[in-house]
XYZ file of C-alpha atoms in Angstrom:
227
model
C 140.096 134.179 159.633
C 143.284 132.490 157.957
C 145.984 131.212 160.152
C 149.040 133.625 159.253
C 150.838 132.216 161.479
C 151.717 129.110 159.001
C 153.632 131.104 156.345
C 156.670 133.621 156.033
C 155.266 137.730 155.481
C 156.967 137.260 152.206
C 154.733 134.336 151.018
C 151.220 136.094 152.246
C 151.965 139.671 151.161
C 153.717 137.797 147.616
C 149.837 135.657 147.545
C 147.748 139.154 148.053
C 149.531 140.290 144.754
C 149.105 136.793 143.614
C 145.322 137.057 144.265
C 144.718 141.183 143.244
C 146.308 139.944 139.585
C 143.434 140.449 137.284
C 145.540 137.671 134.911
C 145.309 135.369 137.797
C 141.225 135.211 138.386
C 140.653 131.916 137.637
C 143.107 130.704 140.050
C 142.745 129.482 143.386
C 145.247 128.261 146.157
C 145.038 124.842 146.590
C 147.468 122.267 148.754
C 149.072 122.327 151.942
C 149.369 126.463 152.200
C 145.669 126.388 151.116
C 145.128 123.704 154.174
C 147.802 125.405 156.654
C 146.254 128.241 156.036
C 142.746 127.278 157.218
C 143.471 125.109 160.328
C 146.881 126.476 160.971
C 148.812 122.573 161.510
C 151.934 123.095 160.071
C 154.503 125.706 157.856
C 154.256 125.781 154.450
C 156.278 127.438 152.105
C 155.325 127.648 148.689
C 151.963 128.448 146.759
C 149.984 126.692 143.910
C 147.618 127.527 142.021
C 144.904 125.623 139.755
C 142.055 126.381 137.440
C 139.911 124.258 135.756
C 140.426 126.140 132.830
C 143.421 125.836 129.731
C 145.446 129.525 130.248
C 147.996 131.401 128.079
C 151.271 129.780 130.028
C 153.452 131.898 127.768
C 151.693 135.326 128.477
C 151.230 134.704 131.951
C 155.042 133.739 132.719
C 156.391 136.857 130.551
C 153.214 138.737 132.562
C 154.833 137.493 136.437
C 158.532 137.780 135.277
C 157.954 141.967 134.101
C 155.320 142.914 137.757
C 156.769 140.740 140.185
C 160.917 139.378 138.528
C 159.389 135.598 138.387
C 162.400 133.399 137.441
C 160.672 130.816 135.241
C 162.319 127.508 136.283
C 159.921 125.322 133.700
C 156.568 126.043 131.703
C 154.952 124.313 128.853
C 151.332 123.917 128.300
C 149.286 124.477 130.853
C 151.996 124.513 133.431
C 154.246 127.307 134.994
C 156.835 126.241 137.886
C 158.714 129.181 139.186
C 160.557 131.137 142.104
C 159.522 134.781 142.821
C 161.099 136.569 145.675
C 162.652 132.643 146.470
C 159.183 132.029 147.222
C 158.326 128.782 145.547
C 155.151 129.251 142.673
C 153.496 126.445 140.962
C 150.607 127.698 138.459
C 148.974 124.966 136.987
C 145.377 124.009 135.125
C 143.921 121.276 136.883
C 140.928 120.021 135.001
C 138.966 117.748 137.532
C 135.226 119.428 138.976
C 135.347 121.842 141.964
C 133.508 119.558 144.900
C 132.638 122.902 146.901
C 132.339 126.170 146.229
C 135.869 128.231 146.387
C 136.454 130.041 149.644
C 137.079 133.949 149.773
C 138.803 134.634 153.127
C 141.280 137.416 153.831
C 141.081 138.405 150.094
C 142.631 134.922 148.857
C 140.447 132.087 146.882
C 140.912 128.658 148.873
C 139.923 125.773 147.214
C 137.941 123.631 149.985
C 139.020 121.091 152.323
C 137.117 118.716 150.789
C 139.227 119.496 147.024
C 142.350 119.290 148.958
C 141.546 116.435 151.188
C 140.511 114.218 147.363
C 143.607 115.971 146.440
C 145.919 114.856 148.528
C 143.888 111.002 148.345
C 145.112 111.502 144.515
C 148.457 112.541 145.574
C 148.907 109.587 147.741
C 147.427 107.017 145.521
C 150.019 108.008 142.596
C 153.357 108.432 144.198
C 152.739 108.190 148.298
C 156.460 109.654 148.754
C 155.574 113.193 150.416
C 154.776 112.517 154.374
C 153.480 116.173 154.319
C 150.139 114.308 152.576
C 149.845 112.044 155.124
C 150.421 114.284 157.891
C 147.988 117.014 156.313
C 145.107 113.758 155.885
C 145.590 113.247 159.534
C 144.298 116.595 160.369
C 141.628 116.671 157.746
C 140.275 113.887 159.617
C 139.658 116.378 161.986
C 137.147 118.231 160.269
C 136.054 115.623 158.010
C 135.402 111.658 158.209
C 137.343 110.051 155.809
C 134.693 109.087 153.459
C 133.714 112.405 153.021
C 137.283 112.876 150.965
C 136.629 109.770 150.002
C 133.096 110.562 147.838
C 134.991 113.562 146.701
C 138.094 111.791 145.479
C 135.786 109.779 143.204
C 133.816 112.511 142.154
C 136.894 114.449 141.190
C 138.684 112.075 139.630
C 136.380 109.077 138.942
C 138.982 107.534 141.308
C 138.975 103.976 143.128
C 138.377 104.870 146.876
C 139.033 100.664 147.553
C 142.916 101.325 146.314
C 142.802 105.193 147.424
C 142.398 103.821 150.631
C 144.798 101.826 150.740
C 147.616 104.022 149.461
C 146.708 105.937 152.650
C 147.799 102.939 154.606
C 151.140 102.102 152.569
C 154.121 104.151 153.480
C 157.140 102.099 152.378
C 157.121 104.555 149.291
C 157.873 107.833 151.917
C 161.128 109.835 151.804
C 162.959 109.877 154.615
C 164.757 112.949 154.282
C 161.418 115.580 154.642
C 160.484 117.516 157.061
C 157.216 119.163 158.306
C 156.977 121.607 161.041
C 153.533 121.558 162.823
C 152.137 124.620 164.742
C 151.258 124.967 168.416
C 152.506 121.881 170.099
C 150.303 119.234 167.029
C 150.565 115.665 167.485
C 154.321 114.764 166.198
C 154.214 110.823 166.566
C 154.283 109.445 163.552
C 153.340 105.626 164.737
C 150.750 107.546 166.253
C 149.607 109.032 162.759
C 149.597 106.383 161.182
C 147.245 104.397 163.792
C 144.687 107.502 163.418
C 145.246 106.898 159.402
C 144.650 102.735 159.528
C 141.599 103.367 162.040
C 139.812 106.221 159.409
C 140.194 103.236 156.685
C 139.065 100.576 158.831
C 135.923 102.671 159.387
C 135.213 105.967 157.255
C 132.665 107.250 158.711
C 134.303 107.971 161.758
C 135.420 111.716 162.853
C 138.257 112.055 164.697
C 138.230 114.847 167.447
C 139.998 118.062 167.260
C 143.371 117.981 168.868
C 143.768 120.979 171.064
C 146.354 123.378 170.469
C 149.402 122.909 173.691
C 151.212 125.579 175.279
C 154.604 124.963 173.858
C 158.093 127.530 175.027
C 157.661 130.484 172.373
C 161.616 130.173 172.143
C 161.647 126.100 171.710
C 161.156 125.603 167.836
C 159.047 122.624 166.979
C 160.790 120.058 165.781
C 159.646 119.062 162.494
C 158.209 115.145 161.909
C 160.027 112.886 160.443
C 159.480 109.154 158.895
């Protein structure tokens, strides 16, 4: 069962509509929202739908304009960037092989943790600007050792795992003003997060223990993590 408390109701309702749309049958949910729904570690606010196939971006964008009043911000070959009911939605052809079977949970098609981990490593290696990618890797390490994600990254992107590992410990490019809202009293100390990431790079086969949820005052909103 998915952690629906990590997304707002409007996003969940929209996601259900998109998943049931015949024109989007080849797309799966990836990124932070796919991860948050599976492991429940943080709030996520957008929808990333990827396909491993080419698609007719003009036809799909027009369809979503008519059906869901989509506000298309940008579109070009195999890419549509839009807002639907104030939810950011990216629809993209990401033509790299899936490492595990697609998950089907609560009427949602989701990428596996292995594929999400590979994508996160790819994003960190390419830019390393978003703290949420590092935070997501911190929590992914509670489910599989780093080596699992490095192997998936290598197989998916033909990537250099040594460079990907180095990127996981390089923090100078992270934007300082991006906020991540964690759930259930999860670890929010950036220094401790860095310590885990660096330990994982030193020992990629080590699997970290799952961090237990903590009881927090429901009237106090968990403060986000910043670099």
